[in-house]
Short mmCIF file of C-alpha atoms and ligand atoms in Angstrom, two decimals:
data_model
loop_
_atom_site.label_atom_id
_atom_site.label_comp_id
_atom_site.label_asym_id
_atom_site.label_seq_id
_atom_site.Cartn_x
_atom_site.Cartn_y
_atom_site.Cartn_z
CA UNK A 1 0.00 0.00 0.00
CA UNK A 2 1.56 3.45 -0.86
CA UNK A 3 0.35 6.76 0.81
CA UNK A 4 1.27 8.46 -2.75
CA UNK A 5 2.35 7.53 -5.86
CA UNK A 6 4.05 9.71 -8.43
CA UNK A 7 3.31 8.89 -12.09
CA UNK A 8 2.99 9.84 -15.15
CA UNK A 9 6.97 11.38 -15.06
CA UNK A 10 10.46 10.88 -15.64
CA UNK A 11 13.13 10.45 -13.58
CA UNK A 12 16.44 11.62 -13.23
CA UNK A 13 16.96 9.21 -10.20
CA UNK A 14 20.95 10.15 -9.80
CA UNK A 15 21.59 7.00 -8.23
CA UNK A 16 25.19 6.11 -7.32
CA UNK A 17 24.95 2.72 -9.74
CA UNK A 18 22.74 4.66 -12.46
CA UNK A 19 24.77 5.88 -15.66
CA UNK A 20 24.29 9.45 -15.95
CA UNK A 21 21.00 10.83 -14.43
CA UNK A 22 19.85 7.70 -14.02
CA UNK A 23 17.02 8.17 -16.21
CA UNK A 24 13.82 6.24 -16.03
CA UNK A 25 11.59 7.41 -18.63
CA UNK A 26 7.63 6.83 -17.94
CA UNK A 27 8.65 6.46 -14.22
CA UNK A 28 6.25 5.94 -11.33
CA UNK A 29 7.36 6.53 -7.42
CA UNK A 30 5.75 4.82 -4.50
CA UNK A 31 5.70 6.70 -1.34
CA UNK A 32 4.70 4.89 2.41
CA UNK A 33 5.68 6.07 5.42
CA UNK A 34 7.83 9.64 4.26
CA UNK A 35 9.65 6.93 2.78
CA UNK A 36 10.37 5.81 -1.62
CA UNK A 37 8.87 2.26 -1.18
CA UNK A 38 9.08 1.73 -4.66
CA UNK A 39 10.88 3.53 -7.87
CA UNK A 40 10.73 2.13 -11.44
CA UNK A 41 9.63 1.90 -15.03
CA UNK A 42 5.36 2.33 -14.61
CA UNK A 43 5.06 -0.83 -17.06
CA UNK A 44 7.34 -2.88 -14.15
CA UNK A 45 5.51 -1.40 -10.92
CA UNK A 46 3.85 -4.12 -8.61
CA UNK A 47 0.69 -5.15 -9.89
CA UNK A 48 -1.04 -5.93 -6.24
CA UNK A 49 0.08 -2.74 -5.24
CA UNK A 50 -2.61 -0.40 -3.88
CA UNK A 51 -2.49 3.50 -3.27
CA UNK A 52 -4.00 6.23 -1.27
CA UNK A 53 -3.52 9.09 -3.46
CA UNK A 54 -1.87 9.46 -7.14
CA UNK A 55 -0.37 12.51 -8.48
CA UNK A 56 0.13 12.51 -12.49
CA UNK A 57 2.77 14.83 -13.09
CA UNK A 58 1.91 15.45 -16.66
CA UNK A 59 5.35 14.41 -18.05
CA UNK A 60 7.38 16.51 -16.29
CA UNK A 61 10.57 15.36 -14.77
CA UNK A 62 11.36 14.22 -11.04
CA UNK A 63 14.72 14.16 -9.17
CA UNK A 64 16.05 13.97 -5.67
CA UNK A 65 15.27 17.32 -3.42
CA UNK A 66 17.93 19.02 -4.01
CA UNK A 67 20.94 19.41 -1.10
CA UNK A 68 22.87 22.65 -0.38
CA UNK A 69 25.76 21.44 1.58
CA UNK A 70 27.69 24.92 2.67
CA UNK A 71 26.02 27.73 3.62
CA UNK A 72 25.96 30.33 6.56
CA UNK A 73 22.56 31.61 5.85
CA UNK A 74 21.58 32.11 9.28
CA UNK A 75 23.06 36.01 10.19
CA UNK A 76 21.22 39.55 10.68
CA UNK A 77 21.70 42.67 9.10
CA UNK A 78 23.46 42.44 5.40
CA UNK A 79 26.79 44.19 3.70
CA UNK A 80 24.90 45.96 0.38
CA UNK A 81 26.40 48.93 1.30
CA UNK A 82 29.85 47.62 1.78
CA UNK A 83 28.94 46.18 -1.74
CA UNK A 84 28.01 49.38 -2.89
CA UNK A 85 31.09 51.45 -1.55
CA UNK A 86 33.50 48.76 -3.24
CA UNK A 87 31.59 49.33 -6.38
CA UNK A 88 32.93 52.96 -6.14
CA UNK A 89 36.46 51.79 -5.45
CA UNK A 90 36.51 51.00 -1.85
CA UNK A 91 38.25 47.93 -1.19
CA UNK A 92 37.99 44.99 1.24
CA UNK A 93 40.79 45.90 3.10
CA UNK A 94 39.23 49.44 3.84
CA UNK A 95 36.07 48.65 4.60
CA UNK A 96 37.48 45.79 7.28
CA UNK A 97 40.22 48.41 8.61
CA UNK A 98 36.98 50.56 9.62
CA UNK A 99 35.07 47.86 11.24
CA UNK A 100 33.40 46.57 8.06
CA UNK A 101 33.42 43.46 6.71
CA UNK A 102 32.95 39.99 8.87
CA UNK A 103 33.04 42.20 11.49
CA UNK A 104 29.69 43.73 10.92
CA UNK A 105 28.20 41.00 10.67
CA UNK A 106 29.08 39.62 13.95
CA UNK A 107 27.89 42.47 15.74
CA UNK A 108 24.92 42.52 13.57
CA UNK A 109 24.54 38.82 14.72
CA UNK A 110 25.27 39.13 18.25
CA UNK A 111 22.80 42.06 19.14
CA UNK A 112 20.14 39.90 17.18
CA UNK A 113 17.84 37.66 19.73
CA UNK A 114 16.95 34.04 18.58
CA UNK A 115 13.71 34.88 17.41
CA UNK A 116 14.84 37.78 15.19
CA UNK A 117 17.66 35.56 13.83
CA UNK A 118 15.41 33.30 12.31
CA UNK A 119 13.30 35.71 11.22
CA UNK A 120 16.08 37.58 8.97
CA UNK A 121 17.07 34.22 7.90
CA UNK A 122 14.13 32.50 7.11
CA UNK A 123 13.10 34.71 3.45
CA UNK A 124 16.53 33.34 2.11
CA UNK A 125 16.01 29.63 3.53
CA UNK A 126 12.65 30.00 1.73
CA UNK A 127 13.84 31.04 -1.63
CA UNK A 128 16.35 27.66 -0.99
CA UNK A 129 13.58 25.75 -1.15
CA UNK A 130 11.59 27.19 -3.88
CA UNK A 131 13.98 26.07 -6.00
CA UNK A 132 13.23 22.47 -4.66
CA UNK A 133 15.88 21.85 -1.81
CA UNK A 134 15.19 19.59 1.15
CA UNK A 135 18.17 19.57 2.58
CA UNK A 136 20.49 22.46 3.94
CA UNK A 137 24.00 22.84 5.90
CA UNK A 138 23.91 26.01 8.26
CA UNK A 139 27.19 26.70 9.62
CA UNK A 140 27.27 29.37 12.69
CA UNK A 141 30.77 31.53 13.09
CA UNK A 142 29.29 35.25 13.12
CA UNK A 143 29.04 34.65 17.06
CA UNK A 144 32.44 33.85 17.52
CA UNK A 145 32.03 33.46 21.78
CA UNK A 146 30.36 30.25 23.10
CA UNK A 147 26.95 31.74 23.48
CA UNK A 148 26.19 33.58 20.38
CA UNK A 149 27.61 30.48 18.24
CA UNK A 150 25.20 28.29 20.26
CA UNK A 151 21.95 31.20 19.23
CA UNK A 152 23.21 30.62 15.75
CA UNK A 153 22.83 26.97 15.69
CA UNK A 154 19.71 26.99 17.79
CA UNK A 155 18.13 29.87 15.37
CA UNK A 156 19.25 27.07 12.30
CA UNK A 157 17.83 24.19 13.94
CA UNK A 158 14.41 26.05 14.09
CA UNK A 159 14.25 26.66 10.88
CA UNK A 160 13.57 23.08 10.48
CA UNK A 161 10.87 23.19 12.91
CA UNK A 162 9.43 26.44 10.87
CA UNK A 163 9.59 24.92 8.13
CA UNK A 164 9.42 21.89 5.88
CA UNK A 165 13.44 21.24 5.41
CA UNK A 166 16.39 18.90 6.93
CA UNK A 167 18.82 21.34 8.14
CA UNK A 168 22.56 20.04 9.44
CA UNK A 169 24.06 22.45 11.70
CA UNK A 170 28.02 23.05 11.75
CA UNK A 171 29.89 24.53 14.61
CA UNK A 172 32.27 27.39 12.82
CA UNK A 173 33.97 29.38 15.83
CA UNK A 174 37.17 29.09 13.69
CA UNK A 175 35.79 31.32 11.29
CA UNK A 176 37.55 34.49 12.17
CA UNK A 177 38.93 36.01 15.01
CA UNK A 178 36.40 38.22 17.24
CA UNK A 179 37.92 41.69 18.35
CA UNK A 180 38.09 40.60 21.76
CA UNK A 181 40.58 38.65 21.27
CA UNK A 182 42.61 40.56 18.51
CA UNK A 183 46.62 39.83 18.19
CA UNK A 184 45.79 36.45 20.52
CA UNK A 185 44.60 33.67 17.92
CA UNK A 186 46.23 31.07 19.42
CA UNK A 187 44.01 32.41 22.82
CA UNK A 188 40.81 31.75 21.15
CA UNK A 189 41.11 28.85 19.48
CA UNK A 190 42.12 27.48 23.10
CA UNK A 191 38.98 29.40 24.21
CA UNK A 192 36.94 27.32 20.65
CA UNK A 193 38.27 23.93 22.24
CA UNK A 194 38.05 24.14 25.52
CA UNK A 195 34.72 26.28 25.65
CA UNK A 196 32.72 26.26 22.72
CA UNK A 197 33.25 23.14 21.34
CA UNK A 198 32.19 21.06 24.88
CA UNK A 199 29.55 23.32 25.11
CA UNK A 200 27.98 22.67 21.97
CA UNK A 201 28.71 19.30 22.05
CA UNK A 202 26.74 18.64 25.29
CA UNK A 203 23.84 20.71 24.15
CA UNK A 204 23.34 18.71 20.99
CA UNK A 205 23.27 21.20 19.05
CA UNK A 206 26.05 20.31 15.87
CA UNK A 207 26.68 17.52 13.96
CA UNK A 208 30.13 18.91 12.46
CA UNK A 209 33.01 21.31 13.10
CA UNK A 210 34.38 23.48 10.45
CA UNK A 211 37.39 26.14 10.39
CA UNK A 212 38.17 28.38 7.66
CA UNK A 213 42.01 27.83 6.85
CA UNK A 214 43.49 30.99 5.51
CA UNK A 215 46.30 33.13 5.62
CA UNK A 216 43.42 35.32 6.95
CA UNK A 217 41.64 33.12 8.58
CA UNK A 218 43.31 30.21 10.88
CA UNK A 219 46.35 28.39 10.52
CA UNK A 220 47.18 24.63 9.75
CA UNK A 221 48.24 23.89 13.35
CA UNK A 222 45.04 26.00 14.37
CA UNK A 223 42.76 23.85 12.45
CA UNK A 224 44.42 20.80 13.77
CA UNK A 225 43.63 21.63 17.25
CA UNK A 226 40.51 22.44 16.91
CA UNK A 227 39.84 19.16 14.73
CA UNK A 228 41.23 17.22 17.47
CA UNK A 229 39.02 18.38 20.00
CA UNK A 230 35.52 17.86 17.14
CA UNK A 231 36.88 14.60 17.07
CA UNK A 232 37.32 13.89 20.91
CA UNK A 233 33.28 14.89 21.23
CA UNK A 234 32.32 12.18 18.61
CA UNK A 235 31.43 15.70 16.06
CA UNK A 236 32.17 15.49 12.08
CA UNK A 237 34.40 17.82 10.65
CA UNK A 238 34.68 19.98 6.84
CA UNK A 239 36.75 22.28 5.99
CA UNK A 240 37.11 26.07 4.28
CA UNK A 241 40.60 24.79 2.33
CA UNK A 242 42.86 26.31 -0.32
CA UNK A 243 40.31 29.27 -0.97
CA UNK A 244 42.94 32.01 -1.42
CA UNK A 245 46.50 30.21 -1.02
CA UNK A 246 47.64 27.11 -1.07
CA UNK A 247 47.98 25.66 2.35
CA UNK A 248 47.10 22.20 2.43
CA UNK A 249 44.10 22.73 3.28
CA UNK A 250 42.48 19.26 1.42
CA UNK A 251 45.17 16.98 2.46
CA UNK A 252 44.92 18.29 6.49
CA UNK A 253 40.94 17.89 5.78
CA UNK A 254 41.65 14.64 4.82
CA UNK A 255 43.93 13.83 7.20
CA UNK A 256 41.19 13.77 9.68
CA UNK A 257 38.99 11.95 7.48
CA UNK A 258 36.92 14.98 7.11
CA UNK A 259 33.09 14.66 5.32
CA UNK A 260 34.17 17.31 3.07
CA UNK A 261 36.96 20.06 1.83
CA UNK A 262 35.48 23.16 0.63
CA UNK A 263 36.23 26.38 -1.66
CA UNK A 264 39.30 24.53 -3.33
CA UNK A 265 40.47 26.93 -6.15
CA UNK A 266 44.49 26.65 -4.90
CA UNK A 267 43.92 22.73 -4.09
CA UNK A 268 46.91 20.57 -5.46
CA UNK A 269 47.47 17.14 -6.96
CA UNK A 270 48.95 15.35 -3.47
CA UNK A 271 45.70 17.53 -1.20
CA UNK A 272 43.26 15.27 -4.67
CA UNK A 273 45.55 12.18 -3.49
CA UNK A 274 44.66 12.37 -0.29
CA UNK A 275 41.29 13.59 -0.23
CA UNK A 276 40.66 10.45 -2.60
CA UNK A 277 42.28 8.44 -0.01
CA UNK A 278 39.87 9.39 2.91
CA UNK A 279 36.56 9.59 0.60
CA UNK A 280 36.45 13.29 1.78
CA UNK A 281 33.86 15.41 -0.63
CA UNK A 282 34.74 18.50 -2.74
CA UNK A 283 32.63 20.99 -2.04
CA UNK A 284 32.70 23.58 -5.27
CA UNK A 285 31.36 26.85 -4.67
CA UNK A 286 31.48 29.01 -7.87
CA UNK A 287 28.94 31.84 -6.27
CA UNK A 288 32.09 33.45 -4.18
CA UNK A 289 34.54 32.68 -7.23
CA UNK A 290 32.22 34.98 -9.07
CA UNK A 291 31.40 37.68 -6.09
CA UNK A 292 35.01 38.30 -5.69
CA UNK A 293 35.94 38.06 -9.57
CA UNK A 294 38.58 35.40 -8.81
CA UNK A 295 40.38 34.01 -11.29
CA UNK A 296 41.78 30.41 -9.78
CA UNK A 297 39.74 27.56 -10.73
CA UNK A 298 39.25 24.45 -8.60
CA UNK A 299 41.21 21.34 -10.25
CA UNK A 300 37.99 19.98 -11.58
CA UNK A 301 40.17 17.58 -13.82
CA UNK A 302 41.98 16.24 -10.59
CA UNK A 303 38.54 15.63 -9.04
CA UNK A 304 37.72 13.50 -11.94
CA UNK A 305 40.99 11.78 -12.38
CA UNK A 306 40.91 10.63 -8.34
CA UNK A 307 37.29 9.96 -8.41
CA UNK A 308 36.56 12.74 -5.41
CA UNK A 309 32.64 13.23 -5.94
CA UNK A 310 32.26 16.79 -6.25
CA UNK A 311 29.23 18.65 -4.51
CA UNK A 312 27.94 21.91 -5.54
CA UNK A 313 26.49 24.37 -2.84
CA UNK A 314 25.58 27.95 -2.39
CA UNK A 315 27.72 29.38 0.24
CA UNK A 316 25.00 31.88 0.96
CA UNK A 317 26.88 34.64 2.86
CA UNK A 318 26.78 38.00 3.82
CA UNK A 319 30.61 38.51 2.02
CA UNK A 320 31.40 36.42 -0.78
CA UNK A 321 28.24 34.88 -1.83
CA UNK A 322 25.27 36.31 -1.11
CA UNK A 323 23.76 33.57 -3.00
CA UNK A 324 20.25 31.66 -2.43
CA UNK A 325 19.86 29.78 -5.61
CA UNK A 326 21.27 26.33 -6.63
CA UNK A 327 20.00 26.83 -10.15
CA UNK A 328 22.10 29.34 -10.84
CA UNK A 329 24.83 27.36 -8.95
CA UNK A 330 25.05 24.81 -10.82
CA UNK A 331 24.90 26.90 -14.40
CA UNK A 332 27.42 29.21 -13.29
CA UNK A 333 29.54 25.61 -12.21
CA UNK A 334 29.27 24.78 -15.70
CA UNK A 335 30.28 28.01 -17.55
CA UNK A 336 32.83 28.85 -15.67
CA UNK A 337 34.50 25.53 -14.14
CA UNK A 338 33.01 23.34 -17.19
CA UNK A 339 30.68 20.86 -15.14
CA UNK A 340 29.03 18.71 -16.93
CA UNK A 341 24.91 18.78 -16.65
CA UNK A 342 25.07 14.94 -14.94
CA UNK A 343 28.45 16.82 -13.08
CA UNK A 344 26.25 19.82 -11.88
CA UNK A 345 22.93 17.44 -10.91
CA UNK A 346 24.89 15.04 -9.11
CA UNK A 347 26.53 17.81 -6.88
CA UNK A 348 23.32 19.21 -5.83
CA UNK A 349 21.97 15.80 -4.45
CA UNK A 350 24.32 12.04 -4.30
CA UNK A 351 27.60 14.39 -3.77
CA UNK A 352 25.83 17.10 -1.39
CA UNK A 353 23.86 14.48 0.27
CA UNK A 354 27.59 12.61 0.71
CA UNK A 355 29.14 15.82 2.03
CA UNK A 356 26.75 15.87 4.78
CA UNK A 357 26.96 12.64 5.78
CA UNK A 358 23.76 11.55 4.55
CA UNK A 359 24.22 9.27 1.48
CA UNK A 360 22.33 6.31 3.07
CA UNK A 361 19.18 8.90 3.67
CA UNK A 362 18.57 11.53 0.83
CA UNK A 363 19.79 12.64 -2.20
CA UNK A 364 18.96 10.29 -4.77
CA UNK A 365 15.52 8.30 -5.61
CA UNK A 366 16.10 4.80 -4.26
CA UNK A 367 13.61 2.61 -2.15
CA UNK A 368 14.35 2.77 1.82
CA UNK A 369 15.36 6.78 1.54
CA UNK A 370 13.54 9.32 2.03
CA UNK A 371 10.56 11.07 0.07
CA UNK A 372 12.39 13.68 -0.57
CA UNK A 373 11.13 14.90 -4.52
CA UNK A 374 11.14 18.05 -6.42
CA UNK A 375 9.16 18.19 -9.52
CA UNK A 376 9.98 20.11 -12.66
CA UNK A 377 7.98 21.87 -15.47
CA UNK A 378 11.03 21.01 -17.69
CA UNK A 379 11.78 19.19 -20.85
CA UNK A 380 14.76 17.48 -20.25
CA UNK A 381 17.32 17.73 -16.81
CA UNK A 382 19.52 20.20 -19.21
CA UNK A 383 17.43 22.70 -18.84
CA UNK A 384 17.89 22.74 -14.88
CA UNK A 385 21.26 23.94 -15.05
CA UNK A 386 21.09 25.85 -18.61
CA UNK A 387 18.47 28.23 -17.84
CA UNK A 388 19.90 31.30 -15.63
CA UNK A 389 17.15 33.17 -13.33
CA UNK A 390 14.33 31.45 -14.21
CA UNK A 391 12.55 28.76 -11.92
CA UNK A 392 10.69 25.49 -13.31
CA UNK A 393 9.91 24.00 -9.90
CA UNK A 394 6.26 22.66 -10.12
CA UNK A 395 6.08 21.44 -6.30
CA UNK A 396 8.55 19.45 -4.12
CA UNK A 397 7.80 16.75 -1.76
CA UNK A 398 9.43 16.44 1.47
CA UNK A 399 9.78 13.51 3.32
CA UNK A 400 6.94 12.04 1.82
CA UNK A 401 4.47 15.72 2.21
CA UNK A 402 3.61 17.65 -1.12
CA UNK A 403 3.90 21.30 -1.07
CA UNK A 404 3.91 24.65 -3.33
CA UNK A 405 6.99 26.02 -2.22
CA UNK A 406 6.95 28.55 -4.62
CA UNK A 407 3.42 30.36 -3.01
CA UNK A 408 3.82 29.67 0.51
CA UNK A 409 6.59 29.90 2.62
CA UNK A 410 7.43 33.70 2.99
N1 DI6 B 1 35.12 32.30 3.55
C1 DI6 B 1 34.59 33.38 3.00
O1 DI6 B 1 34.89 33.84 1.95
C2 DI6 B 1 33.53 33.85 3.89
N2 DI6 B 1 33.69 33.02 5.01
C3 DI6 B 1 34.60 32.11 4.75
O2 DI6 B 1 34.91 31.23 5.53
C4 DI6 B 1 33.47 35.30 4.24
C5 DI6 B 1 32.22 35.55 5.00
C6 DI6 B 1 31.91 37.02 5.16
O3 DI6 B 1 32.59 37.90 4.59
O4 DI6 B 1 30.95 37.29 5.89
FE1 FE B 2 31.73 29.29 3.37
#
C-alpha cells in the first residue's frame, strides 16, 4: 500500500549505480511512510500494489530534493552597502580596517535575539527551497564566543521546525577572530576547544566542526587543534581549504577523514591524493569565485581523475556569496568551471547528500530513503542547469508531504 504515488513522469533518479542521471523514462514513485517504497519503469511497478492518493505529473521530470551542503545563511543585518562602496572603489581591506566586513556581521549577529535571527534568515532559507531543496547545511561563526555560536545553531535548527526542510548544523567558531581577542589567535582557538566546542557538544546542538584555513583566517596547526578536539566529542568535521592560497588545506581535511573540503580553487594534486584516499567530498562553490571576480579555478580535472565526488552548494553569505539559488549554482559551475549537466545534478543531491553525511538517507531516488522529490515543469534535466534566473519547480515533496513552495513559505 503506498500513501502516494508519483506517475505519469520521468526520472532523473541520480543513483550512485545509475549511468548518468539515471534516467527512467515513464517512471512511477511509490511513497509509504515519508519513505520511496518503490521507484521504477510504470510498465514494471507491482501489480497488487494499492495507493492512497496518485499525483500525475503530466510528463514533467522528477529528481532527488535538491541538497545545499555549505552555507551560513543564518546572520542579521546584510553588507549591500559595503557592496556598494566597493563598487565605487573601496576595497575589502578598507572597509574591514573601519570595522566593516565579517566584522559587521558579527555584531549585527550578536545584538540579534533568537527569534529575530530566524526571522532575517528565514526569506533566504525559503527562496532555498523554492527552487526544490530539502536539505540544507547552516554553519554558525558570526558569534564567535560560546553563546552567540550556540543562538546561531539553535536559530538554524528552528528553521527546520518552521519549516518543511532537513537542516545540518556546523559549529564554525574558527571562522575568524572576534575583536576581543585581537593579536591572541592562538588564545581563542584554546577558548573554541576548551569552551565552545564542549559546550555545543553537550547541548546537541552540531553535527560537524568546520574552520576556515586561511592566511586570513586560521592556521594549519590551528585547524588541527581544533579538529582534534571535534573529534574527541564524537562531532564530524569539513573544511574552508585552499580558498585564497595554497595551504594544504584538502590533504589536512583529509587527514582527519573529514566529510568534506570546501572552496578549493588553490587545491593541489597530493591535497586530490589524499582527499581520494579518505573519501572526503569536494565541495565547489562558484557563487564566491564569481562575487570576488577570482580568477583560480578548482582542479575539476583532478577531481575526476581521483574519483573525489564533487558537490555543488551555495555558500549563501553575507561577504562572498550572497547567494540563495542552486539553479544558478550549478549553471554558473558549468560556464565557468566546465561541469558537466550529470556533473552539476549530481553535486546538488548524491555528492551534497555525501558531504553531509547523509548518502544512506537523501539525495537520490532509491527505495528505503527518504521522500524527498522536487518536480519540474522542464523538458529534459539540461534545462535545470542551462536556464539562468528562471525557476521550473512545479512542487517538491518532502519527506513524503507535497507542497507549493513557490506560493507559501514567505
Ligand atoms: N570564507 C569566506 O569567503 C567567507 N567566510 C569564509 O569562511 C566570508 C564571510 C563574510 O565575509 O561574511
Ligand atoms: Fe563558506
Amino acid at each position: 500500500m503506498f500513501d502516494l504515488e508519483l506517475t505519469d513522469a520521468h526520472l532523473a533518479t541520480m543513483r550512485p549505480d545509475g549511468a548518468g542521471y539515471g534516467v527512467v523514462r515513464d517512471g512511477a514513485i511509490g511513497i509509504r511512510d515519508g519513505q520511496i517504497a518503490w521507484v521504477g519503469p510504470r510498465s514494471e511497478r507491482p501489480r497488487s500494489a494499492q495507493t492512497r492518493e496518485t499525483l500525475r505529473c503530466g510528463g514533467r521530470w522528477l529528481l532527488p530534493g535538491f541538497v545545499d551542503c555549505h552555507t551560513h545563511a543564518v546572520y542579521a543585518g546584510n553588507r549591500a552597502g559595503e557592496f556598494e562602496r566597493r563598487l565605487h572603489g573601496a576595497t575589502y581591506a578598507d572597509i574591514a580596517r573601519e570595522g566593516g566586513g565579517i566584522n559587521a556581521t558579527v555584531r549585527a549577529t550578536r545584538a540579534a535575539g533568537e527569534d529575530e535571527l530566524v526571522a532575517q534568515s528565514r526569506p533566504r532559507v525559503a527562496a532555498l527551497l523554492a527552487e526544490g531543496v530539502t536539505t540544507l547545511e547552516v554553519k554558525s561563526g558570526y558569534g564567535l564566543d560560546t553563546a552567540n555560536e550556540m543562538k546561531m545553531l539553535r536559530a538554524a535548527r528552528q528553521l527546520a521546525v518552521a519549516l518543511p526542510v532537513t537542516v545540518r548544523t556546523t559549529l564554525l567558531a574558527a571562522h575568524a577572530l572576534p575583536p576581543e581577542f585581537a593579536g591572541r589567535a592562538d588564545d581563542y582557538i584554546d577558548y573554541v576547544c576548551r569552551d565552545t566546542i564542549p559546550a555545543v557538544a553537550a547541548a546537541g546542538i552540531a553535527d560537524a566542526v568546520d574552520a576556515f584555513c586561511e592566511t586570513i583566517g586560521f592556521t594549519p596547526a590551528q585547524v588541527r587543534r581544533v579538529f582534534a578536539a571535534a573529534r574527541a566529542y564524537g562531532l564530524e568535521v569539513k573544511l574552508h581549504a585552499d580558498q585564497l592560497s595554497d595551504l594544504g588545506g584538502a590533504a589536512l581535511a583529509a587527514e582527519f577523514g573529514a566529510l568534506s573540503a570546501d572552496h578549493l580553487e588553490y587545491t593541489n594534486e597530493e591535497g586530490v591524493a589524499a582527499m581520494a584516499a579518505s573519501g572526503t567530498a569536494a565541495v565547489i562553490l562558484p557563487g564566491a569565485f564569481y562575487f570576488l571576480n577570482e580568477t583560480r579555478k578548482p582542479p575539476i580535472a583532478l577531481f575526476r581523475k581521483y574519483g573525489v565526488p564533487m558537490a555543488l552548494a551555495t555558500d549563501c553569505n553575507p561577504g562572498t556569496s550572497p547567494l540563495t539559488s542552486l539553479l544558478l549554482t550549478m549553471n554558473m559551475a558549468a560556464t565557468l568551471f566546465g561541469l558537466s549537466v550529470a556533473e552539476c545534478l549530481a553535486g546538488v543531491t548524491r555528492n551534497a547528500a555525501q558531504a553531509l553525511g547523509l548518502a544512506g538517507e537523501t539525495g537520490s531516488l532509491t527505495a528505503g530513503k527518504r521522500a524527498d522529490i522536487a518536480i519540474w515543469d522542464v523538458s529534459r534535466p539540461a534545462e535545470l542547469v542551462y536556464r539562468i534566473g528562471f525557476n521550473p519547480l512545479h512542487r517538491r515533496i518532502f519527506g513524503g508531504a507535497m507542497d507549493d513552495a513557490r506560493r507559501s513559505m514567505r
